[in-house]
PDB file of C-alpha atoms in Angstrom:
ATOM      1  CA  MET A   1       6.645 -20.654 -12.379  1.00  0.00           C
ATOM      2  CA  SER A   2       8.004 -18.067 -14.445  1.00  0.00           C
ATOM      3  CA  SER A   3       7.106 -14.851 -13.679  1.00  0.00           C
ATOM      4  CA  ARG A   4       5.451 -14.673 -17.773  1.00  0.00           C
ATOM      5  CA  ARG A   5       3.033 -17.557 -17.142  1.00  0.00           C
ATOM      6  CA  ARG A   6       2.347 -15.793 -13.026  1.00  0.00           C
ATOM      7  CA  SER A   7       1.141 -12.335 -15.112  1.00  0.00           C
ATOM      8  CA  ARG A   8      -0.888 -14.123 -18.016  1.00  0.00           C
ATOM      9  CA  ALA A   9      -2.665 -15.982 -15.043  1.00  0.00           C
ATOM     10  CA  ILE A  10      -3.590 -13.251 -12.839  1.00  0.00           C
ATOM     11  CA  LEU A  11      -4.654 -11.199 -16.378  1.00  0.00           C
ATOM     12  CA  ARG A  12      -6.793 -14.406 -17.680  1.00  0.00           C
ATOM     13  CA  ALA A  13      -8.537 -14.747 -13.633  1.00  0.00           C
ATOM     14  CA  ALA A  14      -9.105 -10.679 -13.800  1.00  0.00           C
ATOM     15  CA  TRP A  15     -10.269 -10.653 -17.243  1.00  0.00           C
ATOM     16  CA  GLN A  16     -12.383 -14.250 -16.789  1.00  0.00           C
ATOM     17  CA  THR A  17     -14.418 -12.341 -14.325  1.00  0.00           C
ATOM     18  CA  LEU A  18     -14.754  -9.156 -16.407  1.00  0.00           C
ATOM     19  CA  ARG A  19     -16.226 -11.387 -19.376  1.00  0.00           C
ATOM     20  CA  ARG A  20     -18.704 -13.067 -16.878  1.00  0.00           C
ATOM     21  CA  ASN A  21     -19.761  -9.733 -15.847  1.00  0.00           C
ATOM     22  CA  PRO A  22     -19.279  -6.677 -18.679  1.00  0.00           C
ATOM     23  CA  ARG A  23     -21.782  -4.318 -16.746  1.00  0.00           C
ATOM     24  CA  LEU A  24     -18.564  -3.743 -14.275  1.00  0.00           C
ATOM     25  CA  LEU A  25     -17.050  -1.581 -16.995  1.00  0.00           C
ATOM     26  CA  TRP A  26     -20.386   0.730 -16.448  1.00  0.00           C
ATOM     27  CA  PHE A  27     -18.579   2.252 -13.034  1.00  0.00           C
ATOM     28  CA  SER A  28     -14.915   3.039 -14.271  1.00  0.00           C
ATOM     29  CA  ALA A  29     -16.886   4.435 -17.893  1.00  0.00           C
ATOM     30  CA  LEU A  30     -19.208   6.940 -15.474  1.00  0.00           C
ATOM     31  CA  LEU A  31     -15.814   7.847 -13.712  1.00  0.00           C
ATOM     32  CA  GLY A  32     -13.662   9.257 -16.916  1.00  0.00           C
ATOM     33  CA  VAL A  33     -17.410  10.999 -17.892  1.00  0.00           C
ATOM     34  CA  VAL A  34     -17.706  12.803 -14.434  1.00  0.00           C
ATOM     35  CA  SER A  35     -14.028  13.354 -13.886  1.00  0.00           C
ATOM     36  CA  LEU A  36     -14.233  14.910 -17.253  1.00  0.00           C
ATOM     37  CA  ALA A  37     -16.830  17.050 -16.990  1.00  0.00           C
ATOM     38  CA  LEU A  38     -16.069  18.377 -13.374  1.00  0.00           C
ATOM     39  CA  THR A  39     -12.341  19.017 -15.356  1.00  0.00           C
ATOM     40  CA  SER A  40     -14.408  21.094 -18.178  1.00  0.00           C
ATOM     41  CA  VAL A  41     -17.063  22.733 -15.999  1.00  0.00           C
ATOM     42  CA  GLY A  42     -13.488  24.344 -13.499  1.00  0.00           C
ATOM     43  CA  ALA A  43     -12.161  25.278 -17.218  1.00  0.00           C
ATOM     44  CA  VAL A  44     -14.940  27.639 -18.089  1.00  0.00           C
ATOM     45  CA  LEU A  45     -15.282  28.492 -14.417  1.00  0.00           C
ATOM     46  CA  GLY A  46     -11.118  29.940 -14.773  1.00  0.00           C
ATOM     47  CA  TRP A  47     -12.158  31.267 -17.911  1.00  0.00           C
ATOM     48  CA  LEU A  48     -15.133  32.986 -16.546  1.00  0.00           C
ATOM     49  CA  GLY A  49     -12.584  34.706 -13.921  1.00  0.00           C
ATOM     50  CA  LEU A  50     -10.161  35.149 -16.322  1.00  0.00           C
ATOM     51  CA  GLN A  51     -12.480  37.698 -17.994  1.00  0.00           C
ATOM     52  CA  ALA A  52     -13.531  38.960 -14.929  1.00  0.00           C
ATOM     53  CA  VAL A  53     -10.433  41.008 -14.708  1.00  0.00           C
ATOM     54  CA  PRO A  54      -9.775  44.297 -16.576  1.00  0.00           C
ATOM     55  CA  TRP A  55      -7.873  44.360 -19.326  1.00  0.00           C
ATOM     56  CA  LEU A  56      -4.976  47.187 -18.754  1.00  0.00           C
ATOM     57  CA  ASP A  57      -4.692  50.179 -21.170  1.00  0.00           C
ATOM     58  CA  ALA A  58      -1.871  51.141 -23.813  1.00  0.00           C
ATOM     59  CA  GLN A  59      -0.259  52.632 -20.802  1.00  0.00           C
ATOM     60  CA  GLY A  60      -0.620  49.663 -18.639  1.00  0.00           C
ATOM     61  CA  PHE A  61      -3.221  51.205 -16.257  1.00  0.00           C
ATOM     62  CA  GLY A  62      -6.989  50.231 -15.785  1.00  0.00           C
ATOM     63  CA  GLU A  63      -8.755  49.640 -12.956  1.00  0.00           C
ATOM     64  CA  PRO A  64      -7.772  47.321 -10.556  1.00  0.00           C
ATOM     65  CA  PRO A  65      -9.733  43.908 -10.304  1.00  0.00           C
ATOM     66  CA  GLU A  66     -11.666  43.639  -7.230  1.00  0.00           C
ATOM     67  CA  ALA A  67      -9.349  41.872  -5.016  1.00  0.00           C
ATOM     68  CA  SER A  68     -12.241  40.518  -3.138  1.00  0.00           C
ATOM     69  CA  LEU A  69     -14.197  38.757  -5.213  1.00  0.00           C
ATOM     70  CA  VAL A  70     -11.582  37.875  -7.887  1.00  0.00           C
ATOM     71  CA  GLY A  71      -9.860  35.940  -4.697  1.00  0.00           C
ATOM     72  CA  ARG A  72     -13.341  34.512  -3.470  1.00  0.00           C
ATOM     73  CA  ALA A  73     -13.678  33.257  -7.420  1.00  0.00           C
ATOM     74  CA  ALA A  74     -10.294  31.420  -7.324  1.00  0.00           C
ATOM     75  CA  ILE A  75     -10.650  29.866  -4.276  1.00  0.00           C
ATOM     76  CA  GLY A  76     -13.643  28.561  -5.165  1.00  0.00           C
ATOM     77  CA  VAL A  77     -12.537  27.030  -8.298  1.00  0.00           C
ATOM     78  CA  GLY A  78      -9.570  25.456  -6.734  1.00  0.00           C
ATOM     79  CA  LEU A  79     -12.077  23.975  -3.934  1.00  0.00           C
ATOM     80  CA  PHE A  80     -14.317  23.124  -6.990  1.00  0.00           C
ATOM     81  CA  LEU A  81     -11.331  21.380  -8.504  1.00  0.00           C
ATOM     82  CA  TRP A  82      -9.441  20.190  -5.672  1.00  0.00           C
ATOM     83  CA  PHE A  83     -12.452  18.626  -3.691  1.00  0.00           C
ATOM     84  CA  GLY A  84     -14.463  17.235  -6.634  1.00  0.00           C
ATOM     85  CA  THR A  85     -11.957  15.319  -8.538  1.00  0.00           C
ATOM     86  CA  HIS A  86     -10.953  13.678  -5.137  1.00  0.00           C
ATOM     87  CA  LEU A  87     -14.416  12.617  -4.759  1.00  0.00           C
ATOM     88  CA  VAL A  88     -15.226  10.968  -7.870  1.00  0.00           C
ATOM     89  CA  ALA A  89     -12.965   7.995  -7.552  1.00  0.00           C
ATOM     90  CA  PRO A  90     -13.298   6.675  -4.298  1.00  0.00           C
ATOM     91  CA  TYR A  91     -16.961   6.895  -4.916  1.00  0.00           C
ATOM     92  CA  PHE A  92     -17.121   5.215  -8.212  1.00  0.00           C
ATOM     93  CA  GLY A  93     -14.739   2.987  -6.725  1.00  0.00           C
ATOM     94  CA  VAL A  94     -16.516   2.059  -3.994  1.00  0.00           C
ATOM     95  CA  ALA A  95     -19.600   1.459  -6.248  1.00  0.00           C
ATOM     96  CA  LEU A  96     -17.514  -0.843  -8.528  1.00  0.00           C
ATOM     97  CA  ALA A  97     -16.023  -2.469  -5.953  1.00  0.00           C
ATOM     98  CA  THR A  98     -19.777  -3.423  -4.249  1.00  0.00           C
ATOM     99  CA  ALA A  99     -20.373  -5.280  -7.675  1.00  0.00           C
ATOM    100  CA  THR A 100     -17.091  -6.894  -7.883  1.00  0.00           C
ATOM    101  CA  ILE A 101     -17.235  -8.422  -4.804  1.00  0.00           C
ATOM    102  CA  GLU A 102     -21.063  -9.702  -5.612  1.00  0.00           C
ATOM    103  CA  ALA A 103     -19.696 -10.813  -8.657  1.00  0.00           C
ATOM    104  CA  LEU A 104     -16.302 -12.842  -7.268  1.00  0.00           C
ATOM    105  CA  ALA A 105     -19.058 -14.831  -5.173  1.00  0.00           C
ATOM    106  CA  SER A 106     -21.032 -15.333  -8.083  1.00  0.00           C
ATOM    107  CA  ARG A 107     -24.273 -13.152  -6.916  1.00  0.00           C
ATOM    108  CA  PRO A 108     -26.467 -11.226  -8.962  1.00  0.00           C
ATOM    109  CA  PHE A 109     -25.113  -7.330  -8.579  1.00  0.00           C
ATOM    110  CA  GLY A 110     -27.015  -4.005 -10.040  1.00  0.00           C
ATOM    111  CA  VAL A 111     -25.000  -0.635 -11.396  1.00  0.00           C
ATOM    112  CA  GLY A 112     -28.008   1.531  -9.786  1.00  0.00           C
ATOM    113  CA  ALA A 113     -28.023  -0.767  -6.167  1.00  0.00           C
ATOM    114  CA  SER A 114     -24.449  -0.340  -6.462  1.00  0.00           C
ATOM    115  CA  LEU A 115     -24.306   3.495  -6.713  1.00  0.00           C
ATOM    116  CA  ARG A 116     -26.745   3.686  -3.767  1.00  0.00           C
ATOM    117  CA  ALA A 117     -24.619   1.680  -1.506  1.00  0.00           C
ATOM    118  CA  ALA A 118     -21.644   3.869  -2.251  1.00  0.00           C
ATOM    119  CA  ASN A 119     -24.327   6.560  -1.610  1.00  0.00           C
ATOM    120  CA  ARG A 120     -24.630   5.486   2.340  1.00  0.00           C
ATOM    121  CA  ARG A 121     -21.081   5.093   2.535  1.00  0.00           C
ATOM    122  CA  ILE A 122     -20.769   9.073   1.174  1.00  0.00           C
ATOM    123  CA  ALA A 123     -19.615  10.423   4.442  1.00  0.00           C
ATOM    124  CA  GLY A 124     -16.273   8.037   4.927  1.00  0.00           C
ATOM    125  CA  ILE A 125     -15.526   8.719   1.088  1.00  0.00           C
ATOM    126  CA  ALA A 126     -15.688  12.268   1.867  1.00  0.00           C
ATOM    127  CA  THR A 127     -13.556  11.694   4.715  1.00  0.00           C
ATOM    128  CA  PHE A 128     -11.052   9.543   2.684  1.00  0.00           C
ATOM    129  CA  ALA A 129     -10.959  11.979  -0.197  1.00  0.00           C
ATOM    130  CA  VAL A 130      -9.840  14.737   2.149  1.00  0.00           C
ATOM    131  CA  LEU A 131      -7.174  12.541   3.524  1.00  0.00           C
ATOM    132  CA  ASP A 132      -6.092  11.737  -0.181  1.00  0.00           C
ATOM    133  CA  ALA A 133      -5.858  15.040  -1.930  1.00  0.00           C
ATOM    134  CA  SER A 134      -4.038  16.781   1.461  1.00  0.00           C
ATOM    135  CA  VAL A 135      -1.842  13.737   0.751  1.00  0.00           C
ATOM    136  CA  GLY A 136      -1.352  14.370  -2.951  1.00  0.00           C
ATOM    137  CA  ALA A 137      -0.233  18.095  -2.504  1.00  0.00           C
ATOM    138  CA  PHE A 138       1.909  17.538   0.459  1.00  0.00           C
ATOM    139  CA  LEU A 139       3.801  14.767  -2.046  1.00  0.00           C
ATOM    140  CA  ALA A 140       3.240  17.244  -4.949  1.00  0.00           C
ATOM    141  CA  ARG A 141       5.173  20.352  -3.329  1.00  0.00           C
ATOM    142  CA  LEU A 142       7.669  17.710  -1.774  1.00  0.00           C
ATOM    143  CA  ARG A 143       8.823  17.271  -5.304  1.00  0.00           C
ATOM    144  CA  GLY A 144       9.623  20.888  -5.923  1.00  0.00           C
ATOM    145  CA  GLY A 145       8.243  22.161  -9.191  1.00  0.00           C
ATOM    146  CA  ALA A 146       7.258  25.697 -10.635  1.00  0.00           C
ATOM    147  CA  THR A 147       4.587  27.614  -8.176  1.00  0.00           C
ATOM    148  CA  ALA A 148       2.451  30.448  -8.039  1.00  0.00           C
ATOM    149  CA  GLY A 149       4.209  33.635  -8.162  1.00  0.00           C
ATOM    150  CA  ARG A 150       7.804  31.796  -8.819  1.00  0.00           C
ATOM    151  CA  ARG A 151       9.377  31.659 -11.362  1.00  0.00           C
ATOM    152  CA  ARG A 152      12.339  29.040 -10.680  1.00  0.00           C
ATOM    153  CA  PRO A 153      11.309  25.400  -9.552  1.00  0.00           C
ATOM    154  CA  SER A 154      10.965  25.257  -5.228  1.00  0.00           C
ATOM    155  CA  GLN A 155      13.428  22.933  -3.721  1.00  0.00           C
ATOM    156  CA  GLY A 156      12.356  19.582  -3.073  1.00  0.00           C
ATOM    157  CA  ASN A 157      13.090  15.955  -1.747  1.00  0.00           C
ATOM    158  CA  PRO A 158      11.945  13.737  -4.761  1.00  0.00           C
ATOM    159  CA  LEU A 159      13.689  10.712  -3.508  1.00  0.00           C
ATOM    160  CA  ALA A 160      11.683  11.099  -0.064  1.00  0.00           C
ATOM    161  CA  ALA A 161       8.236  12.538  -1.983  1.00  0.00           C
ATOM    162  CA  LYS A 162       8.836   8.636  -3.514  1.00  0.00           C
ATOM    163  CA  LEU A 163       9.276   6.970  -0.838  1.00  0.00           C
ATOM    164  CA  LEU A 164       6.500   8.369   1.115  1.00  0.00           C
ATOM    165  CA  GLY A 165       4.078   7.875  -2.129  1.00  0.00           C
ATOM    166  CA  VAL A 166       4.617   4.108  -1.819  1.00  0.00           C
ATOM    167  CA  ALA A 167       4.053   4.395   1.471  1.00  0.00           C
ATOM    168  CA  TRP A 168       0.590   6.280   0.709  1.00  0.00           C
ATOM    169  CA  TRP A 169      -0.253   3.380  -2.028  1.00  0.00           C
ATOM    170  CA  THR A 170       0.516   1.023   0.093  1.00  0.00           C
ATOM    171  CA  ALA A 171      -1.318   1.713   3.052  1.00  0.00           C
ATOM    172  CA  THR A 172      -4.822   2.754   0.769  1.00  0.00           C
ATOM    173  CA  TYR A 173      -4.403   0.128  -1.944  1.00  0.00           C
ATOM    174  CA  LEU A 174      -7.154  -1.502  -0.161  1.00  0.00           C
ATOM    175  CA  VAL A 175      -9.381   0.833   1.044  1.00  0.00           C
ATOM    176  CA  VAL A 176     -12.087   1.600  -1.738  1.00  0.00           C
ATOM    177  CA  PRO A 177     -12.982  -2.556  -1.066  1.00  0.00           C
ATOM    178  CA  VAL A 178     -12.840  -1.998   3.049  1.00  0.00           C
ATOM    179  CA  LEU A 179     -15.356   1.033   2.494  1.00  0.00           C
ATOM    180  CA  ALA A 180     -17.419  -1.025   0.460  1.00  0.00           C
ATOM    181  CA  ARG A 181     -18.207  -3.834   2.613  1.00  0.00           C
ATOM    182  CA  GLU A 182     -17.287  -2.583   5.804  1.00  0.00           C
ATOM    183  CA  PRO A 183     -19.149   0.412   8.105  1.00  0.00           C
ATOM    184  CA  ARG A 184     -16.243   2.374   8.447  1.00  0.00           C
ATOM    185  CA  GLY A 185     -15.218   6.021   8.202  1.00  0.00           C
ATOM    186  CA  GLY A 186     -11.964   7.360   6.183  1.00  0.00           C
ATOM    187  CA  VAL A 187      -9.625   7.317   8.310  1.00  0.00           C
ATOM    188  CA  ALA A 188     -11.028   3.665  10.241  1.00  0.00           C
ATOM    189  CA  ALA A 189     -11.075   2.342   6.841  1.00  0.00           C
ATOM    190  CA  LEU A 190      -7.259   3.985   6.061  1.00  0.00           C
ATOM    191  CA  GLY A 191      -6.086   2.132   9.221  1.00  0.00           C
ATOM    192  CA  ARG A 192      -8.228  -1.387   8.475  1.00  0.00           C
ATOM    193  CA  SER A 193      -6.556  -1.257   4.672  1.00  0.00           C
ATOM    194  CA  THR A 194      -2.641  -1.099   6.427  1.00  0.00           C
ATOM    195  CA  ALA A 195      -3.608  -3.589   8.603  1.00  0.00           C
ATOM    196  CA  LEU A 196      -4.871  -5.396   5.773  1.00  0.00           C
ATOM    197  CA  MET A 197      -1.287  -4.756   3.750  1.00  0.00           C
ATOM    198  CA  ARG A 198       0.646  -5.684   5.994  1.00  0.00           C
ATOM    199  CA  GLN A 199      -0.635  -9.554   5.284  1.00  0.00           C
ATOM    200  CA  THR A 200      -0.802  -9.475   1.893  1.00  0.00           C
ATOM    201  CA  TRP A 201       1.558  -6.694   0.816  1.00  0.00           C
ATOM    202  CA  LYS A 202       3.557  -9.722  -1.712  1.00  0.00           C
ATOM    203  CA  GLU A 203       0.591 -10.379  -3.334  1.00  0.00           C
ATOM    204  CA  ALA A 204      -0.538  -6.327  -4.114  1.00  0.00           C
ATOM    205  CA  PHE A 205       2.772  -5.650  -5.713  1.00  0.00           C
ATOM    206  CA  VAL A 206       2.693  -9.014  -7.972  1.00  0.00           C
ATOM    207  CA  GLY A 207      -0.868  -7.743  -8.709  1.00  0.00           C
ATOM    208  CA  ARG A 208       0.305  -4.089  -9.311  1.00  0.00           C
ATOM    209  CA  LEU A 209       3.555  -4.960 -11.578  1.00  0.00           C
ATOM    210  CA  VAL A 210       1.237  -7.084 -13.506  1.00  0.00           C
ATOM    211  CA  LEU A 211      -1.822  -4.838 -13.974  1.00  0.00           C
ATOM    212  CA  GLY A 212       0.498  -1.450 -13.815  1.00  0.00           C
ATOM    213  CA  TRP A 213       1.387  -2.281 -17.426  1.00  0.00           C
ATOM    214  CA  VAL A 214      -1.788  -2.732 -18.982  1.00  0.00           C
ATOM    215  CA  LEU A 215      -2.082   0.716 -20.193  1.00  0.00           C
ATOM    216  CA  TRP A 216       1.247   0.247 -21.994  1.00  0.00           C
ATOM    217  CA  PRO A 217      -0.367  -0.847 -25.355  1.00  0.00           C
ATOM    218  CA  ALA A 218      -2.410   2.124 -25.167  1.00  0.00           C
ATOM    219  CA  ALA A 219      -0.107   4.680 -24.992  1.00  0.00           C
ATOM    220  CA  ILE A 220       1.646   3.327 -27.572  1.00  0.00           C
ATOM    221  CA  LEU A 221      -0.876   2.719 -29.762  1.00  0.00           C
ATOM    222  CA  ALA A 222      -1.935   6.577 -29.100  1.00  0.00           C
ATOM    223  CA  LEU A 223       1.336   8.122 -29.267  1.00  0.00           C
ATOM    224  CA  GLY A 224       2.518   5.769 -32.445  1.00  0.00           C
ATOM    225  CA  LEU A 225      -0.600   6.091 -34.763  1.00  0.00           C
ATOM    226  CA  LEU A 226      -0.127  10.043 -34.339  1.00  0.00           C
ATOM    227  CA  SER A 227       3.504   9.902 -34.990  1.00  0.00           C
ATOM    228  CA  LEU A 228       3.035   7.655 -37.828  1.00  0.00           C
ATOM    229  CA  LEU A 229       1.106  10.360 -39.411  1.00  0.00           C
ATOM    230  CA  VAL A 230       3.005  12.916 -38.839  1.00  0.00           C
ATOM    231  CA  LEU A 231       6.239  10.722 -40.553  1.00  0.00           C
ATOM    232  CA  VAL A 232       4.312  10.777 -43.728  1.00  0.00           C
ATOM    233  CA  GLY A 233       3.421  14.096 -43.679  1.00  0.00           C
ATOM    234  CA  ILE A 234      -0.271  14.131 -42.873  1.00  0.00           C
ATOM    235  CA  THR A 235       0.120  17.441 -39.793  1.00  0.00           C
ATOM    236  CA  PRO A 236      -3.041  19.487 -38.370  1.00  0.00           C
ATOM    237  CA  LEU A 237      -2.477  22.081 -41.164  1.00  0.00           C
ATOM    238  CA  ALA A 238      -1.773  20.134 -44.130  1.00  0.00           C
ATOM    239  CA  GLN A 239      -4.930  17.884 -43.715  1.00  0.00           C
ATOM    240  CA  PRO A 240      -6.868  18.840 -40.237  1.00  0.00           C
ATOM    241  CA  VAL A 241      -9.750  16.487 -41.110  1.00  0.00           C
ATOM    242  CA  LEU A 242      -7.658  13.249 -41.457  1.00  0.00           C
ATOM    243  CA  PHE A 243      -5.616  14.210 -38.308  1.00  0.00           C
ATOM    244  CA  GLY A 244      -8.371  15.612 -36.737  1.00  0.00           C
ATOM    245  CA  VAL A 245     -10.323  11.726 -37.600  1.00  0.00           C
ATOM    246  CA  ALA A 246      -6.490   9.697 -36.354  1.00  0.00           C
ATOM    247  CA  ALA A 247      -6.522  11.734 -32.931  1.00  0.00           C
ATOM    248  CA  ALA A 248      -9.468  10.880 -32.138  1.00  0.00           C
ATOM    249  CA  ALA A 249      -9.410   7.402 -32.541  1.00  0.00           C
ATOM    250  CA  SER A 250      -6.817   7.036 -30.970  1.00  0.00           C
ATOM    251  CA  VAL A 251      -8.308   8.873 -27.946  1.00  0.00           C
ATOM    252  CA  VAL A 252     -11.020   6.805 -28.145  1.00  0.00           C
ATOM    253  CA  ALA A 253      -8.546   3.838 -28.024  1.00  0.00           C
ATOM    254  CA  TYR A 254      -6.760   4.877 -25.037  1.00  0.00           C
ATOM    255  CA  VAL A 255     -10.031   5.928 -22.893  1.00  0.00           C
ATOM    256  CA  ALA A 256     -11.250   1.992 -24.030  1.00  0.00           C
ATOM    257  CA  ILE A 257      -8.202   0.467 -23.225  1.00  0.00           C
ATOM    258  CA  ALA A 258      -7.726   2.937 -19.531  1.00  0.00           C
ATOM    259  CA  VAL A 259     -11.703   2.101 -18.333  1.00  0.00           C
ATOM    260  CA  VAL A 260     -10.608  -2.017 -18.980  1.00  0.00           C
ATOM    261  CA  ALA A 261      -7.435  -1.531 -17.124  1.00  0.00           C
ATOM    262  CA  HIS A 262      -8.876   0.846 -14.176  1.00  0.00           C
ATOM    263  CA  THR A 263     -11.696  -1.714 -13.866  1.00  0.00           C
ATOM    264  CA  LEU A 264      -9.056  -5.063 -13.938  1.00  0.00           C
ATOM    265  CA  ASP A 265      -7.253  -3.364 -11.288  1.00  0.00           C
ATOM    266  CA  THR A 266     -10.517  -3.190  -9.109  1.00  0.00           C
ATOM    267  CA  VAL A 267     -11.356  -6.724  -9.862  1.00  0.00           C
ATOM    268  CA  TYR A 268      -8.050  -7.771  -8.719  1.00  0.00           C
ATOM    269  CA  ARG A 269      -8.291  -5.374  -5.222  1.00  0.00           C
ATOM    270  CA  CYS A 270     -11.338  -7.127  -4.185  1.00  0.00           C
ATOM    271  CA  ALA A 271     -10.091 -10.571  -4.994  1.00  0.00           C
ATOM    272  CA  LEU A 272      -6.965  -9.534  -2.591  1.00  0.00           C
ATOM    273  CA  TYR A 273      -9.823  -8.070  -0.482  1.00  0.00           C
ATOM    274  CA  VAL A 274     -11.712 -10.781   0.060  1.00  0.00           C
ATOM    275  CA  PHE A 275      -8.749 -13.172   0.449  1.00  0.00           C
ATOM    276  CA  ALA A 276      -7.433 -11.350   3.095  1.00  0.00           C
ATOM    277  CA  THR A 277     -10.775 -11.182   4.793  1.00  0.00           C
ATOM    278  CA  GLU A 278     -11.777 -14.466   4.691  1.00  0.00           C
ATOM    279  CA  GLY A 279      -9.190 -16.229   4.089  1.00  0.00           C
ATOM    280  CA  VAL A 280     -10.517 -17.783   0.165  1.00  0.00           C
ATOM    281  CA  VAL A 281      -9.489 -17.417  -3.060  1.00  0.00           C
ATOM    282  CA  PRO A 282     -11.965 -16.376  -5.440  1.00  0.00           C
ATOM    283  CA  GLU A 283     -13.425 -19.040  -7.650  1.00  0.00           C
ATOM    284  CA  PRO A 284     -11.304 -17.237 -11.020  1.00  0.00           C
ATOM    285  CA  PHE A 285      -8.313 -16.308  -9.114  1.00  0.00           C
ATOM    286  CA  GLN A 286      -7.379 -19.936  -7.961  1.00  0.00           C
ATOM    287  CA  GLY A 287      -5.238 -22.788  -9.804  1.00  0.00           C
ATOM    288  CA  HIS A 288      -1.992 -23.926  -9.154  1.00  0.00           C
ATOM    289  CA  GLU A 289      -1.073 -21.043 -11.510  1.00  0.00           C
ATOM    290  CA  LEU A 290      -1.262 -18.921  -8.898  1.00  0.00           C
ATOM    291  CA  ASP A 291      -1.310 -20.897  -5.801  1.00  0.00           C
ATOM    292  CA  GLU A 292       2.604 -19.657  -5.164  1.00  0.00           C
ATOM    293  CA  ILE A 293       1.202 -15.813  -5.107  1.00  0.00           C
ATOM    294  CA  TRP A 294      -1.715 -16.824  -2.601  1.00  0.00           C
ATOM    295  CA  ALA A 295      -0.542 -17.988   1.185  1.00  0.00           C
ATOM    296  CA  VAL A 296      -3.527 -18.345   3.607  1.00  0.00           C
ATOM    297  CA  ARG A 297      -3.476 -16.304   6.506  1.00  0.00           C
ATOM    298  CA  PRO A 298      -5.080 -15.295   9.611  1.00  0.00           C
ATOM    299  CA  GLU A 299      -7.487 -12.602   9.593  1.00  0.00           C
ATOM    300  CA  PRO A 300      -5.808  -9.661  11.788  1.00  0.00           C
TER     301      PRO A 300
END
């Protein structure tokens, strides 16, 4: 079968699951809202921290800031953003995976019950969040770039960062459904995900390639609409109201497609987890069009 037909089959199966269970969208929407709230609170706290630093007078002199207070505030804001933003994604991901696996088995699920299930896994989720954030910070440093106190980009190794990034993505691809269904800590869930991926790497990469480009239409829509407005002379200075409405519509369209894309990706990961652990393919993903990417293997 051609890759185009296979891609359509994967998207159709994931979309069919979502159509039957539209409440799955709630978890991705909540993730977006909470992430935005955390970023906004962090920005406000950072702004308040800057206001605490006294302005210099015309001669460049002024009272020195309370170094310890400003330092503690900066560290607190940094830790808040660092941990909070990395915690909400796996938390709502585990809740979504809990509901999705129930939906794939044609069993009833509830949004509240799935969130409570994620609460019971909060220790493992938090441990994984720390691991994920730490690896992300290491990869960012390895890529190189401007850092605080440096005008020039720091030296890095972008190729090594890309290779390690792919390795980390591979190891963590099934962490969320593992945390949702198995009583494991963050480190143990990472090991379990890695073991499952050794069996299902082909299916994972096929799904990633197919579902990874779903957001492209949203990006093209948002950028294309704004570019078109600028070309016809509608700019923020010339017609601020019309431009603002168009920009808001583009953002809403992008966010809506991003919520759907994130949910579809989790649906596929959960289907892959069921396949890897139980040796069966969930009903929406069955059919001759997808037979060539599913090959039942024994559970590790």
